[in-house]
Protein backbone atom coordinates (compact mmCIF):
# COMPACT_ATOMS: atom_id res chain seq x y z
CA UNK A 1 0.00 0.00 0.00
CA UNK A 2 1.39 3.39 -0.91
CA UNK A 3 1.65 6.06 1.75
CA UNK A 4 -1.35 8.20 2.35
CA UNK A 5 -1.30 11.61 3.93
CA UNK A 6 -4.51 13.42 4.69
CA UNK A 7 -4.81 17.19 4.52
CA UNK A 8 -7.49 18.63 6.78
CA UNK A 9 -8.66 22.09 5.72
CA UNK A 10 -10.74 23.60 8.46
CA UNK A 11 -13.22 26.32 7.61
CA UNK A 12 -15.05 28.63 10.02
CA UNK A 13 -15.31 26.89 13.38
CA UNK A 14 -13.26 23.81 12.63
CA UNK A 15 -10.18 25.72 11.49
CA UNK A 16 -10.05 27.52 14.81
CA UNK A 17 -10.91 24.44 16.83
CA UNK A 18 -8.02 22.46 15.37
CA UNK A 19 -5.33 25.13 15.40
CA UNK A 20 -6.10 27.35 18.39
CA UNK A 21 -3.46 27.24 21.05
CA UNK A 22 -1.01 25.53 18.70
CA UNK A 23 2.34 27.19 18.24
CA UNK A 24 3.00 29.18 15.10
CA UNK A 25 5.48 26.57 13.94
CA UNK A 26 4.43 24.46 11.01
CA UNK A 27 5.00 24.15 7.29
CA UNK A 28 4.72 27.66 5.89
CA UNK A 29 6.42 27.68 2.49
CA UNK A 30 6.73 30.33 -0.18
CA UNK A 31 4.90 28.67 -3.05
CA UNK A 32 4.77 30.10 -6.60
CA UNK A 33 1.38 31.41 -5.46
CA UNK A 34 2.47 32.98 -2.18
CA UNK A 35 2.18 31.65 1.35
CA UNK A 36 -0.70 29.47 2.55
CA UNK A 37 -3.38 30.86 4.86
CA UNK A 38 -1.51 29.66 7.93
CA UNK A 39 1.38 27.38 8.90
CA UNK A 40 0.34 23.79 8.22
CA UNK A 41 0.52 21.61 11.32
CA UNK A 42 1.78 18.09 10.63
CA UNK A 43 0.65 15.43 13.06
CA UNK A 44 -0.86 11.97 13.28
CA UNK A 45 -4.43 10.92 14.08
CA UNK A 46 -5.62 7.33 14.25
CA UNK A 47 -2.23 6.21 12.90
CA UNK A 48 -2.60 8.32 9.74
CA UNK A 49 -0.31 11.21 8.86
CA UNK A 50 -2.28 14.44 8.72
CA UNK A 51 -1.63 18.06 7.78
CA UNK A 52 -3.96 20.66 9.27
CA UNK A 53 -4.59 24.06 7.70
CA UNK A 54 -6.92 26.82 8.91
CA UNK A 55 -8.44 28.08 5.65
CA UNK A 56 -9.13 31.59 6.90
CA UNK A 57 -5.78 31.87 8.72
CA UNK A 58 -5.14 32.06 12.44
CA UNK A 59 -7.63 34.54 13.85
CA UNK A 60 -9.85 34.39 10.72
CA UNK A 61 -8.01 37.05 8.72
CA UNK A 62 -8.82 36.01 5.13
CA UNK A 63 -12.30 36.64 3.71
CA UNK A 64 -13.55 33.97 1.29
CA UNK A 65 -12.52 36.06 -1.74
CA UNK A 66 -8.99 36.53 -0.35
CA UNK A 67 -8.14 33.02 0.84
CA UNK A 68 -4.87 32.04 -0.92
CA UNK A 69 -6.47 28.88 -2.33
CA UNK A 70 -3.69 28.12 -4.82
CA UNK A 71 -0.94 28.47 -2.20
CA UNK A 72 -2.94 26.27 0.19
CA UNK A 73 -3.37 23.37 -2.23
CA UNK A 74 0.15 23.75 -3.63
CA UNK A 75 1.62 23.61 -0.10
CA UNK A 76 -0.44 20.48 0.59
CA UNK A 77 0.98 18.93 -2.59
CA UNK A 78 4.52 19.89 -1.54
CA UNK A 79 3.91 17.98 1.70
CA UNK A 80 2.87 14.88 -0.24
CA UNK A 81 -0.80 15.09 0.75
CA UNK A 82 -2.83 12.49 -1.17
CA UNK A 83 -6.32 13.15 0.25
CA UNK A 84 -8.06 16.24 1.59
CA UNK A 85 -10.97 16.30 4.00
CA UNK A 86 -12.23 19.89 4.08
CA UNK A 87 -14.94 21.49 6.15
CA UNK A 88 -17.07 24.51 5.50
CA UNK A 89 -19.88 26.31 7.30
CA UNK A 90 -22.99 26.63 5.13
CA UNK A 91 -26.57 27.83 5.18
CA UNK A 92 -29.19 25.15 4.58
CA UNK A 93 -31.43 25.58 1.54
CA UNK A 94 -33.51 22.51 2.40
CA UNK A 95 -36.09 22.06 5.15
CA UNK A 96 -34.84 18.51 5.84
CA UNK A 97 -31.20 19.56 6.30
CA UNK A 98 -31.30 20.80 9.86
CA UNK A 99 -28.73 23.19 11.32
CA UNK A 100 -26.18 21.25 13.40
CA UNK A 101 -26.31 18.17 11.14
CA UNK A 102 -23.65 17.34 8.54
CA UNK A 103 -23.74 16.94 4.77
CA UNK A 104 -21.33 15.34 2.32
CA UNK A 105 -22.24 17.17 -0.90
CA UNK A 106 -21.79 15.55 -4.30
CA UNK A 107 -22.32 18.51 -6.62
CA UNK A 108 -21.46 22.21 -6.86
CA UNK A 109 -22.81 25.27 -8.61
CA UNK A 110 -19.92 27.74 -8.81
CA UNK A 111 -21.00 31.39 -8.69
CA UNK A 112 -17.62 32.83 -7.65
CA UNK A 113 -16.05 35.39 -9.97
CA UNK A 114 -13.13 37.06 -8.17
CA UNK A 115 -10.79 34.10 -7.62
CA UNK A 116 -7.87 32.58 -9.51
CA UNK A 117 -9.20 29.08 -10.10
CA UNK A 118 -6.33 27.23 -11.82
CA UNK A 119 -2.62 26.55 -11.42
CA UNK A 120 -2.32 26.65 -15.19
CA UNK A 121 -3.02 29.06 -18.01
CA UNK A 122 0.22 30.96 -18.56
CA UNK A 123 2.45 28.88 -20.84
CA UNK A 124 0.66 25.65 -20.04
CA UNK A 125 -2.98 24.78 -20.55
CA UNK A 126 -4.75 22.03 -18.62
CA UNK A 127 -8.39 20.91 -18.70
CA UNK A 128 -9.25 18.39 -16.01
CA UNK A 129 -12.56 16.56 -15.73
CA UNK A 130 -14.84 17.92 -13.04
CA UNK A 131 -18.21 16.29 -13.60
CA UNK A 132 -17.82 14.79 -10.12
CA UNK A 133 -16.36 17.70 -8.12
CA UNK A 134 -15.86 15.58 -4.99
CA UNK A 135 -13.95 12.30 -4.88
CA UNK A 136 -16.59 9.50 -4.89
CA UNK A 137 -14.21 7.18 -3.02
CA UNK A 138 -13.60 9.67 -0.22
CA UNK A 139 -17.31 10.53 -0.03
CA UNK A 140 -18.15 6.83 0.43
CA UNK A 141 -15.58 6.58 3.24
CA UNK A 142 -17.03 9.64 4.99
CA UNK A 143 -20.57 8.27 4.67
CA UNK A 144 -19.57 4.93 6.08
CA UNK A 145 -17.75 6.64 8.95
CA UNK A 146 -20.84 8.80 9.42
CA UNK A 147 -22.84 5.79 10.62
CA UNK A 148 -20.96 5.97 13.91
CA UNK A 149 -21.58 9.71 14.41
CA UNK A 150 -24.27 11.04 16.67
CA UNK A 151 -26.14 13.03 14.02
CA UNK A 152 -27.59 12.75 10.54
CA UNK A 153 -24.91 12.81 7.85
CA UNK A 154 -26.71 13.66 4.61
CA UNK A 155 -25.57 11.72 1.56
CA UNK A 156 -25.18 14.13 -1.33
CA UNK A 157 -26.54 17.52 -2.12
CA UNK A 158 -25.64 20.51 -4.24
CA UNK A 159 -23.40 23.15 -2.71
CA UNK A 160 -23.96 26.60 -4.18
CA UNK A 161 -20.73 28.57 -3.85
CA UNK A 162 -21.27 32.34 -3.79
CA UNK A 163 -18.65 35.05 -3.83
CA UNK A 164 -19.78 36.86 -0.67
CA UNK A 165 -18.79 38.24 1.69
CA UNK A 166 -22.40 39.46 2.11
CA UNK A 167 -25.09 36.82 2.49
CA UNK A 168 -27.88 36.32 -0.07
CA UNK A 169 -31.03 38.34 -0.57
CA UNK A 170 -34.33 36.49 -0.13
CA UNK A 171 -34.82 36.54 -3.93
CA UNK A 172 -31.38 34.98 -4.45
CA UNK A 173 -31.96 32.41 -1.74
CA UNK A 174 -35.24 31.34 -3.37
CA UNK A 175 -33.48 31.20 -6.74
CA UNK A 176 -30.76 28.94 -5.33
CA UNK A 177 -33.46 26.64 -3.97
CA UNK A 178 -35.19 26.57 -7.36
CA UNK A 179 -31.85 25.56 -8.93
CA UNK A 180 -31.78 22.49 -6.71
CA UNK A 181 -29.25 23.87 -4.24
CA UNK A 182 -29.07 22.06 -0.90
CA UNK A 183 -26.63 24.29 0.96
CA UNK A 184 -24.88 27.59 0.29
CA UNK A 185 -21.37 28.59 1.26
CA UNK A 186 -18.46 30.73 0.09
CA UNK A 187 -15.34 28.58 0.12
CA UNK A 188 -15.48 25.22 -1.66
CA UNK A 189 -14.55 26.90 -4.92
CA UNK A 190 -11.93 27.02 -6.28
CA UNK A 191 -10.50 24.75 -3.55
CA UNK A 192 -12.04 21.56 -5.00
CA UNK A 193 -11.01 22.52 -8.56
CA UNK A 194 -7.41 23.11 -7.49
CA UNK A 195 -7.30 19.82 -5.55
CA UNK A 196 -8.42 18.04 -8.73
CA UNK A 197 -5.67 19.79 -10.74
CA UNK A 198 -3.19 18.75 -8.04
CA UNK A 199 -4.42 15.14 -8.31
CA UNK A 200 -5.49 15.07 -4.65
CA UNK A 201 -8.72 13.26 -3.73
CA UNK A 202 -10.94 15.89 -2.10
CA UNK A 203 -14.21 15.74 -0.21
CA UNK A 204 -16.13 18.29 1.82
CA UNK A 205 -17.99 18.06 5.11
CA UNK A 206 -20.58 20.83 5.04
CA UNK A 207 -21.68 22.22 8.41
CA UNK A 208 -25.13 23.84 8.19
CA UNK A 209 -25.35 26.56 10.84
CA UNK A 210 -28.76 28.00 9.96
CA UNK A 211 -31.43 28.06 7.30
CA UNK A 212 -30.46 30.60 4.68
CA UNK A 213 -32.75 33.65 4.52
CA UNK A 214 -35.41 31.89 2.37
CA UNK A 215 -36.91 30.66 5.64
CA UNK A 216 -38.40 33.45 7.75
CA UNK A 217 -37.15 33.62 11.33
CA UNK A 218 -39.69 32.87 14.04
CA UNK A 219 -41.57 36.07 14.90
CA UNK A 220 -40.39 37.93 17.97
CA UNK A 221 -37.00 36.24 18.16
CA UNK A 222 -34.33 38.80 19.06
CA UNK A 223 -31.29 39.21 16.80
CA UNK A 224 -28.80 38.23 19.48
CA UNK A 225 -30.79 35.08 20.26
CA UNK A 226 -30.59 34.14 16.59
CA UNK A 227 -26.85 34.73 16.56
CA UNK A 228 -26.41 32.65 19.72
CA UNK A 229 -28.37 29.86 18.00
CA UNK A 230 -26.09 30.01 14.93
CA UNK A 231 -22.96 29.85 17.11
CA UNK A 232 -24.41 26.95 19.08
CA UNK A 233 -25.20 25.08 15.82
CA UNK A 234 -21.71 25.83 14.55
CA UNK A 235 -20.13 24.43 17.72
CA UNK A 236 -22.30 21.30 17.57
CA UNK A 237 -21.55 20.71 13.90
CA UNK A 238 -17.83 21.37 14.46
CA UNK A 239 -17.56 18.78 17.24
CA UNK A 240 -19.44 16.27 15.07
CA UNK A 241 -17.23 17.02 12.06
CA UNK A 242 -14.10 16.33 14.12
CA UNK A 243 -15.64 13.01 15.24
CA UNK A 244 -16.45 12.23 11.61
CA UNK A 245 -12.93 13.01 10.39
CA UNK A 246 -11.41 10.79 13.07
CA UNK A 247 -13.83 7.96 12.26
CA UNK A 248 -13.00 8.33 8.57
CA UNK A 249 -9.24 8.23 9.25
CA UNK A 250 -9.71 4.93 11.09
CA UNK A 251 -11.07 3.20 7.99
CA UNK A 252 -9.35 5.24 5.28
CA UNK A 253 -6.11 3.23 4.93
CA UNK A 254 -7.98 0.00 4.21
CA UNK A 255 -10.82 1.50 2.15
CA UNK A 256 -8.86 3.93 0.03
CA UNK A 257 -8.85 3.39 -3.72
CA UNK A 258 -5.24 3.63 -4.85
CA UNK A 259 -6.36 3.94 -8.45
CA UNK A 260 -8.93 6.66 -7.92
CA UNK A 261 -9.16 8.75 -11.14
CA UNK A 262 -8.57 11.96 -9.11
CA UNK A 263 -4.98 10.77 -8.65
CA UNK A 264 -4.24 10.92 -12.37
CA UNK A 265 -6.47 13.80 -13.48
CA UNK A 266 -3.65 15.49 -15.41
CA UNK A 267 -2.69 12.38 -17.38
CA UNK A 268 -5.01 13.43 -20.21
CA UNK A 269 -5.53 16.96 -18.91
CA UNK A 270 -2.40 18.74 -20.14
CA UNK A 271 -3.23 20.06 -23.60
CA UNK A 272 -0.01 21.97 -24.23
CA UNK A 273 2.70 20.21 -26.25
CA UNK A 274 5.12 19.19 -23.50
CA UNK A 275 8.13 20.25 -25.60
CA UNK A 276 6.73 23.79 -25.60
CA UNK A 277 6.50 24.17 -21.84
CA UNK A 278 9.29 26.40 -20.53
CA UNK A 279 11.76 24.57 -18.25
CA UNK A 280 11.44 27.34 -15.66
CA UNK A 281 7.68 26.72 -15.51
CA UNK A 282 8.23 22.97 -15.19
CA UNK A 283 10.60 23.62 -12.28
CA UNK A 284 8.18 26.04 -10.65
CA UNK A 285 5.27 23.59 -10.88
CA UNK A 286 7.36 20.50 -10.20
CA UNK A 287 5.11 19.12 -7.42
CA UNK A 288 2.21 19.13 -9.90
CA UNK A 289 3.98 18.30 -13.17
CA UNK A 290 7.04 16.32 -12.10
CA UNK A 291 5.62 12.90 -12.81
CA UNK A 292 4.64 13.92 -16.36
CA UNK A 293 7.81 15.84 -17.25
CA UNK A 294 10.64 13.38 -16.86
CA UNK A 295 12.61 14.81 -19.80
CA UNK A 296 13.95 18.29 -20.33
CA UNK A 297 11.90 19.96 -23.07
CA UNK A 298 13.72 19.26 -26.32
CA UNK A 299 13.87 22.69 -27.86
CA UNK A 300 15.36 24.16 -24.73
CA UNK A 301 18.24 21.71 -24.41
CA UNK A 302 20.61 23.63 -26.70
ZN1 LIG B 1 -10.40 10.41 -5.60
GROMACS .gro file of C-alpha atoms and ligand atoms in nm:
model
  303
    1UNK     CA    1   0.000   0.000   0.000
    2UNK     CA    2   0.139   0.339  -0.091
    3UNK     CA    3   0.165   0.606   0.175
    4UNK     CA    4  -0.135   0.820   0.235
    5UNK     CA    5  -0.130   1.161   0.393
    6UNK     CA    6  -0.451   1.342   0.469
    7UNK     CA    7  -0.481   1.719   0.452
    8UNK     CA    8  -0.749   1.863   0.678
    9UNK     CA    9  -0.866   2.209   0.572
   10UNK     CA   10  -1.074   2.360   0.846
   11UNK     CA   11  -1.322   2.632   0.761
   12UNK     CA   12  -1.505   2.863   1.002
   13UNK     CA   13  -1.531   2.689   1.338
   14UNK     CA   14  -1.326   2.381   1.263
   15UNK     CA   15  -1.018   2.572   1.149
   16UNK     CA   16  -1.005   2.752   1.481
   17UNK     CA   17  -1.091   2.444   1.683
   18UNK     CA   18  -0.802   2.246   1.537
   19UNK     CA   19  -0.533   2.513   1.540
   20UNK     CA   20  -0.610   2.735   1.839
   21UNK     CA   21  -0.346   2.724   2.105
   22UNK     CA   22  -0.101   2.553   1.870
   23UNK     CA   23   0.234   2.719   1.824
   24UNK     CA   24   0.300   2.918   1.510
   25UNK     CA   25   0.548   2.657   1.394
   26UNK     CA   26   0.443   2.446   1.101
   27UNK     CA   27   0.500   2.415   0.729
   28UNK     CA   28   0.472   2.766   0.589
   29UNK     CA   29   0.642   2.768   0.249
   30UNK     CA   30   0.673   3.033  -0.018
   31UNK     CA   31   0.490   2.867  -0.305
   32UNK     CA   32   0.477   3.010  -0.660
   33UNK     CA   33   0.138   3.141  -0.546
   34UNK     CA   34   0.247   3.298  -0.218
   35UNK     CA   35   0.218   3.165   0.135
   36UNK     CA   36  -0.070   2.947   0.255
   37UNK     CA   37  -0.338   3.086   0.486
   38UNK     CA   38  -0.151   2.966   0.793
   39UNK     CA   39   0.138   2.738   0.890
   40UNK     CA   40   0.034   2.379   0.822
   41UNK     CA   41   0.052   2.161   1.132
   42UNK     CA   42   0.178   1.809   1.063
   43UNK     CA   43   0.065   1.543   1.306
   44UNK     CA   44  -0.086   1.197   1.328
   45UNK     CA   45  -0.443   1.092   1.408
   46UNK     CA   46  -0.562   0.733   1.425
   47UNK     CA   47  -0.223   0.621   1.290
   48UNK     CA   48  -0.260   0.832   0.974
   49UNK     CA   49  -0.031   1.121   0.886
   50UNK     CA   50  -0.228   1.444   0.872
   51UNK     CA   51  -0.163   1.806   0.778
   52UNK     CA   52  -0.396   2.066   0.927
   53UNK     CA   53  -0.459   2.406   0.770
   54UNK     CA   54  -0.692   2.682   0.891
   55UNK     CA   55  -0.844   2.808   0.565
   56UNK     CA   56  -0.913   3.159   0.690
   57UNK     CA   57  -0.578   3.187   0.872
   58UNK     CA   58  -0.514   3.206   1.244
   59UNK     CA   59  -0.763   3.454   1.385
   60UNK     CA   60  -0.985   3.439   1.072
   61UNK     CA   61  -0.801   3.705   0.872
   62UNK     CA   62  -0.882   3.601   0.513
   63UNK     CA   63  -1.230   3.664   0.371
   64UNK     CA   64  -1.355   3.397   0.129
   65UNK     CA   65  -1.252   3.606  -0.174
   66UNK     CA   66  -0.899   3.653  -0.035
   67UNK     CA   67  -0.814   3.302   0.084
   68UNK     CA   68  -0.487   3.204  -0.092
   69UNK     CA   69  -0.647   2.888  -0.233
   70UNK     CA   70  -0.369   2.812  -0.482
   71UNK     CA   71  -0.094   2.847  -0.220
   72UNK     CA   72  -0.294   2.627   0.019
   73UNK     CA   73  -0.337   2.337  -0.223
   74UNK     CA   74   0.015   2.375  -0.363
   75UNK     CA   75   0.162   2.361  -0.010
   76UNK     CA   76  -0.044   2.048   0.059
   77UNK     CA   77   0.098   1.893  -0.259
   78UNK     CA   78   0.452   1.989  -0.154
   79UNK     CA   79   0.391   1.798   0.170
   80UNK     CA   80   0.287   1.488  -0.024
   81UNK     CA   81  -0.080   1.509   0.075
   82UNK     CA   82  -0.283   1.249  -0.117
   83UNK     CA   83  -0.632   1.315   0.025
   84UNK     CA   84  -0.806   1.624   0.159
   85UNK     CA   85  -1.097   1.630   0.400
   86UNK     CA   86  -1.223   1.989   0.408
   87UNK     CA   87  -1.494   2.149   0.615
   88UNK     CA   88  -1.707   2.451   0.550
   89UNK     CA   89  -1.988   2.631   0.730
   90UNK     CA   90  -2.299   2.663   0.513
   91UNK     CA   91  -2.657   2.783   0.518
   92UNK     CA   92  -2.919   2.515   0.458
   93UNK     CA   93  -3.143   2.558   0.154
   94UNK     CA   94  -3.351   2.251   0.240
   95UNK     CA   95  -3.609   2.206   0.515
   96UNK     CA   96  -3.484   1.851   0.584
   97UNK     CA   97  -3.120   1.956   0.630
   98UNK     CA   98  -3.130   2.080   0.986
   99UNK     CA   99  -2.873   2.319   1.132
  100UNK     CA  100  -2.618   2.125   1.340
  101UNK     CA  101  -2.631   1.817   1.114
  102UNK     CA  102  -2.365   1.734   0.854
  103UNK     CA  103  -2.374   1.694   0.477
  104UNK     CA  104  -2.133   1.534   0.232
  105UNK     CA  105  -2.224   1.717  -0.090
  106UNK     CA  106  -2.179   1.555  -0.430
  107UNK     CA  107  -2.232   1.851  -0.662
  108UNK     CA  108  -2.146   2.221  -0.686
  109UNK     CA  109  -2.281   2.527  -0.861
  110UNK     CA  110  -1.992   2.774  -0.881
  111UNK     CA  111  -2.100   3.139  -0.869
  112UNK     CA  112  -1.762   3.283  -0.765
  113UNK     CA  113  -1.605   3.539  -0.997
  114UNK     CA  114  -1.313   3.706  -0.817
  115UNK     CA  115  -1.079   3.410  -0.762
  116UNK     CA  116  -0.787   3.258  -0.951
  117UNK     CA  117  -0.920   2.908  -1.010
  118UNK     CA  118  -0.633   2.723  -1.182
  119UNK     CA  119  -0.262   2.655  -1.142
  120UNK     CA  120  -0.232   2.665  -1.519
  121UNK     CA  121  -0.302   2.906  -1.801
  122UNK     CA  122   0.022   3.096  -1.856
  123UNK     CA  123   0.245   2.888  -2.084
  124UNK     CA  124   0.066   2.565  -2.004
  125UNK     CA  125  -0.298   2.478  -2.055
  126UNK     CA  126  -0.475   2.203  -1.862
  127UNK     CA  127  -0.839   2.091  -1.870
  128UNK     CA  128  -0.925   1.839  -1.601
  129UNK     CA  129  -1.256   1.656  -1.573
  130UNK     CA  130  -1.484   1.792  -1.304
  131UNK     CA  131  -1.821   1.629  -1.360
  132UNK     CA  132  -1.782   1.479  -1.012
  133UNK     CA  133  -1.636   1.770  -0.812
  134UNK     CA  134  -1.586   1.558  -0.499
  135UNK     CA  135  -1.395   1.230  -0.488
  136UNK     CA  136  -1.659   0.950  -0.489
  137UNK     CA  137  -1.421   0.718  -0.302
  138UNK     CA  138  -1.360   0.967  -0.022
  139UNK     CA  139  -1.731   1.053  -0.003
  140UNK     CA  140  -1.815   0.683   0.043
  141UNK     CA  141  -1.558   0.658   0.324
  142UNK     CA  142  -1.703   0.964   0.499
  143UNK     CA  143  -2.057   0.827   0.467
  144UNK     CA  144  -1.957   0.493   0.608
  145UNK     CA  145  -1.775   0.664   0.895
  146UNK     CA  146  -2.084   0.880   0.942
  147UNK     CA  147  -2.284   0.579   1.062
  148UNK     CA  148  -2.096   0.597   1.391
  149UNK     CA  149  -2.158   0.971   1.441
  150UNK     CA  150  -2.427   1.104   1.667
  151UNK     CA  151  -2.614   1.303   1.402
  152UNK     CA  152  -2.759   1.275   1.054
  153UNK     CA  153  -2.491   1.281   0.785
  154UNK     CA  154  -2.671   1.366   0.461
  155UNK     CA  155  -2.557   1.172   0.156
  156UNK     CA  156  -2.518   1.413  -0.133
  157UNK     CA  157  -2.654   1.752  -0.212
  158UNK     CA  158  -2.564   2.051  -0.424
  159UNK     CA  159  -2.340   2.315  -0.271
  160UNK     CA  160  -2.396   2.660  -0.418
  161UNK     CA  161  -2.073   2.857  -0.385
  162UNK     CA  162  -2.127   3.234  -0.379
  163UNK     CA  163  -1.865   3.505  -0.383
  164UNK     CA  164  -1.978   3.686  -0.067
  165UNK     CA  165  -1.879   3.824   0.169
  166UNK     CA  166  -2.240   3.946   0.211
  167UNK     CA  167  -2.509   3.682   0.249
  168UNK     CA  168  -2.788   3.632  -0.007
  169UNK     CA  169  -3.103   3.834  -0.057
  170UNK     CA  170  -3.433   3.649  -0.013
  171UNK     CA  171  -3.482   3.654  -0.393
  172UNK     CA  172  -3.138   3.498  -0.445
  173UNK     CA  173  -3.196   3.241  -0.174
  174UNK     CA  174  -3.524   3.134  -0.337
  175UNK     CA  175  -3.348   3.120  -0.674
  176UNK     CA  176  -3.076   2.894  -0.533
  177UNK     CA  177  -3.346   2.664  -0.397
  178UNK     CA  178  -3.519   2.657  -0.736
  179UNK     CA  179  -3.185   2.556  -0.893
  180UNK     CA  180  -3.178   2.249  -0.671
  181UNK     CA  181  -2.925   2.387  -0.424
  182UNK     CA  182  -2.907   2.206  -0.090
  183UNK     CA  183  -2.663   2.429   0.096
  184UNK     CA  184  -2.488   2.759   0.029
  185UNK     CA  185  -2.137   2.859   0.126
  186UNK     CA  186  -1.846   3.073   0.009
  187UNK     CA  187  -1.534   2.858   0.012
  188UNK     CA  188  -1.548   2.522  -0.166
  189UNK     CA  189  -1.455   2.690  -0.492
  190UNK     CA  190  -1.193   2.702  -0.628
  191UNK     CA  191  -1.050   2.475  -0.355
  192UNK     CA  192  -1.204   2.156  -0.500
  193UNK     CA  193  -1.101   2.252  -0.856
  194UNK     CA  194  -0.741   2.311  -0.749
  195UNK     CA  195  -0.730   1.982  -0.555
  196UNK     CA  196  -0.842   1.804  -0.873
  197UNK     CA  197  -0.567   1.979  -1.074
  198UNK     CA  198  -0.319   1.875  -0.804
  199UNK     CA  199  -0.442   1.514  -0.831
  200UNK     CA  200  -0.549   1.507  -0.465
  201UNK     CA  201  -0.872   1.326  -0.373
  202UNK     CA  202  -1.094   1.589  -0.210
  203UNK     CA  203  -1.421   1.574  -0.021
  204UNK     CA  204  -1.613   1.829   0.182
  205UNK     CA  205  -1.799   1.806   0.511
  206UNK     CA  206  -2.058   2.083   0.504
  207UNK     CA  207  -2.168   2.222   0.841
  208UNK     CA  208  -2.513   2.384   0.819
  209UNK     CA  209  -2.535   2.656   1.084
  210UNK     CA  210  -2.876   2.800   0.996
  211UNK     CA  211  -3.143   2.806   0.730
  212UNK     CA  212  -3.046   3.060   0.468
  213UNK     CA  213  -3.275   3.365   0.452
  214UNK     CA  214  -3.541   3.189   0.237
  215UNK     CA  215  -3.691   3.066   0.564
  216UNK     CA  216  -3.840   3.345   0.775
  217UNK     CA  217  -3.715   3.362   1.133
  218UNK     CA  218  -3.969   3.287   1.404
  219UNK     CA  219  -4.157   3.607   1.490
  220UNK     CA  220  -4.039   3.793   1.797
  221UNK     CA  221  -3.700   3.624   1.816
  222UNK     CA  222  -3.433   3.880   1.906
  223UNK     CA  223  -3.129   3.921   1.680
  224UNK     CA  224  -2.880   3.823   1.948
  225UNK     CA  225  -3.079   3.508   2.026
  226UNK     CA  226  -3.059   3.414   1.659
  227UNK     CA  227  -2.685   3.473   1.656
  228UNK     CA  228  -2.641   3.265   1.972
  229UNK     CA  229  -2.837   2.986   1.800
  230UNK     CA  230  -2.609   3.001   1.493
  231UNK     CA  231  -2.296   2.985   1.711
  232UNK     CA  232  -2.441   2.695   1.908
  233UNK     CA  233  -2.520   2.508   1.582
  234UNK     CA  234  -2.171   2.583   1.455
  235UNK     CA  235  -2.013   2.443   1.772
  236UNK     CA  236  -2.230   2.130   1.757
  237UNK     CA  237  -2.155   2.071   1.390
  238UNK     CA  238  -1.783   2.137   1.446
  239UNK     CA  239  -1.756   1.878   1.724
  240UNK     CA  240  -1.944   1.627   1.507
  241UNK     CA  241  -1.723   1.702   1.206
  242UNK     CA  242  -1.410   1.633   1.412
  243UNK     CA  243  -1.564   1.301   1.524
  244UNK     CA  244  -1.645   1.223   1.161
  245UNK     CA  245  -1.293   1.301   1.039
  246UNK     CA  246  -1.141   1.079   1.307
  247UNK     CA  247  -1.383   0.796   1.226
  248UNK     CA  248  -1.300   0.833   0.857
  249UNK     CA  249  -0.924   0.823   0.925
  250UNK     CA  250  -0.971   0.493   1.109
  251UNK     CA  251  -1.107   0.320   0.799
  252UNK     CA  252  -0.935   0.524   0.528
  253UNK     CA  253  -0.611   0.323   0.493
  254UNK     CA  254  -0.798   0.000   0.421
  255UNK     CA  255  -1.082   0.150   0.215
  256UNK     CA  256  -0.886   0.393   0.003
  257UNK     CA  257  -0.885   0.339  -0.372
  258UNK     CA  258  -0.524   0.363  -0.485
  259UNK     CA  259  -0.636   0.394  -0.845
  260UNK     CA  260  -0.893   0.666  -0.792
  261UNK     CA  261  -0.916   0.875  -1.114
  262UNK     CA  262  -0.857   1.196  -0.911
  263UNK     CA  263  -0.498   1.077  -0.865
  264UNK     CA  264  -0.424   1.092  -1.237
  265UNK     CA  265  -0.647   1.380  -1.348
  266UNK     CA  266  -0.365   1.549  -1.541
  267UNK     CA  267  -0.269   1.238  -1.738
  268UNK     CA  268  -0.501   1.343  -2.021
  269UNK     CA  269  -0.553   1.696  -1.891
  270UNK     CA  270  -0.240   1.874  -2.014
  271UNK     CA  271  -0.323   2.006  -2.360
  272UNK     CA  272  -0.001   2.197  -2.423
  273UNK     CA  273   0.270   2.021  -2.625
  274UNK     CA  274   0.512   1.919  -2.350
  275UNK     CA  275   0.813   2.025  -2.560
  276UNK     CA  276   0.673   2.379  -2.560
  277UNK     CA  277   0.650   2.417  -2.184
  278UNK     CA  278   0.929   2.640  -2.053
  279UNK     CA  279   1.176   2.457  -1.825
  280UNK     CA  280   1.144   2.734  -1.566
  281UNK     CA  281   0.768   2.672  -1.551
  282UNK     CA  282   0.823   2.297  -1.519
  283UNK     CA  283   1.060   2.362  -1.228
  284UNK     CA  284   0.818   2.604  -1.065
  285UNK     CA  285   0.527   2.359  -1.088
  286UNK     CA  286   0.736   2.050  -1.020
  287UNK     CA  287   0.511   1.912  -0.742
  288UNK     CA  288   0.221   1.913  -0.990
  289UNK     CA  289   0.398   1.830  -1.317
  290UNK     CA  290   0.704   1.632  -1.210
  291UNK     CA  291   0.562   1.290  -1.281
  292UNK     CA  292   0.464   1.392  -1.636
  293UNK     CA  293   0.781   1.584  -1.725
  294UNK     CA  294   1.064   1.338  -1.686
  295UNK     CA  295   1.261   1.481  -1.980
  296UNK     CA  296   1.395   1.829  -2.033
  297UNK     CA  297   1.190   1.996  -2.307
  298UNK     CA  298   1.372   1.926  -2.632
  299UNK     CA  299   1.387   2.269  -2.786
  300UNK     CA  300   1.536   2.416  -2.473
  301UNK     CA  301   1.824   2.171  -2.441
  302UNK     CA  302   2.061   2.363  -2.670
  303LIG    ZN1  303  -1.040   1.041  -0.560
   0.00000   0.00000   0.00000
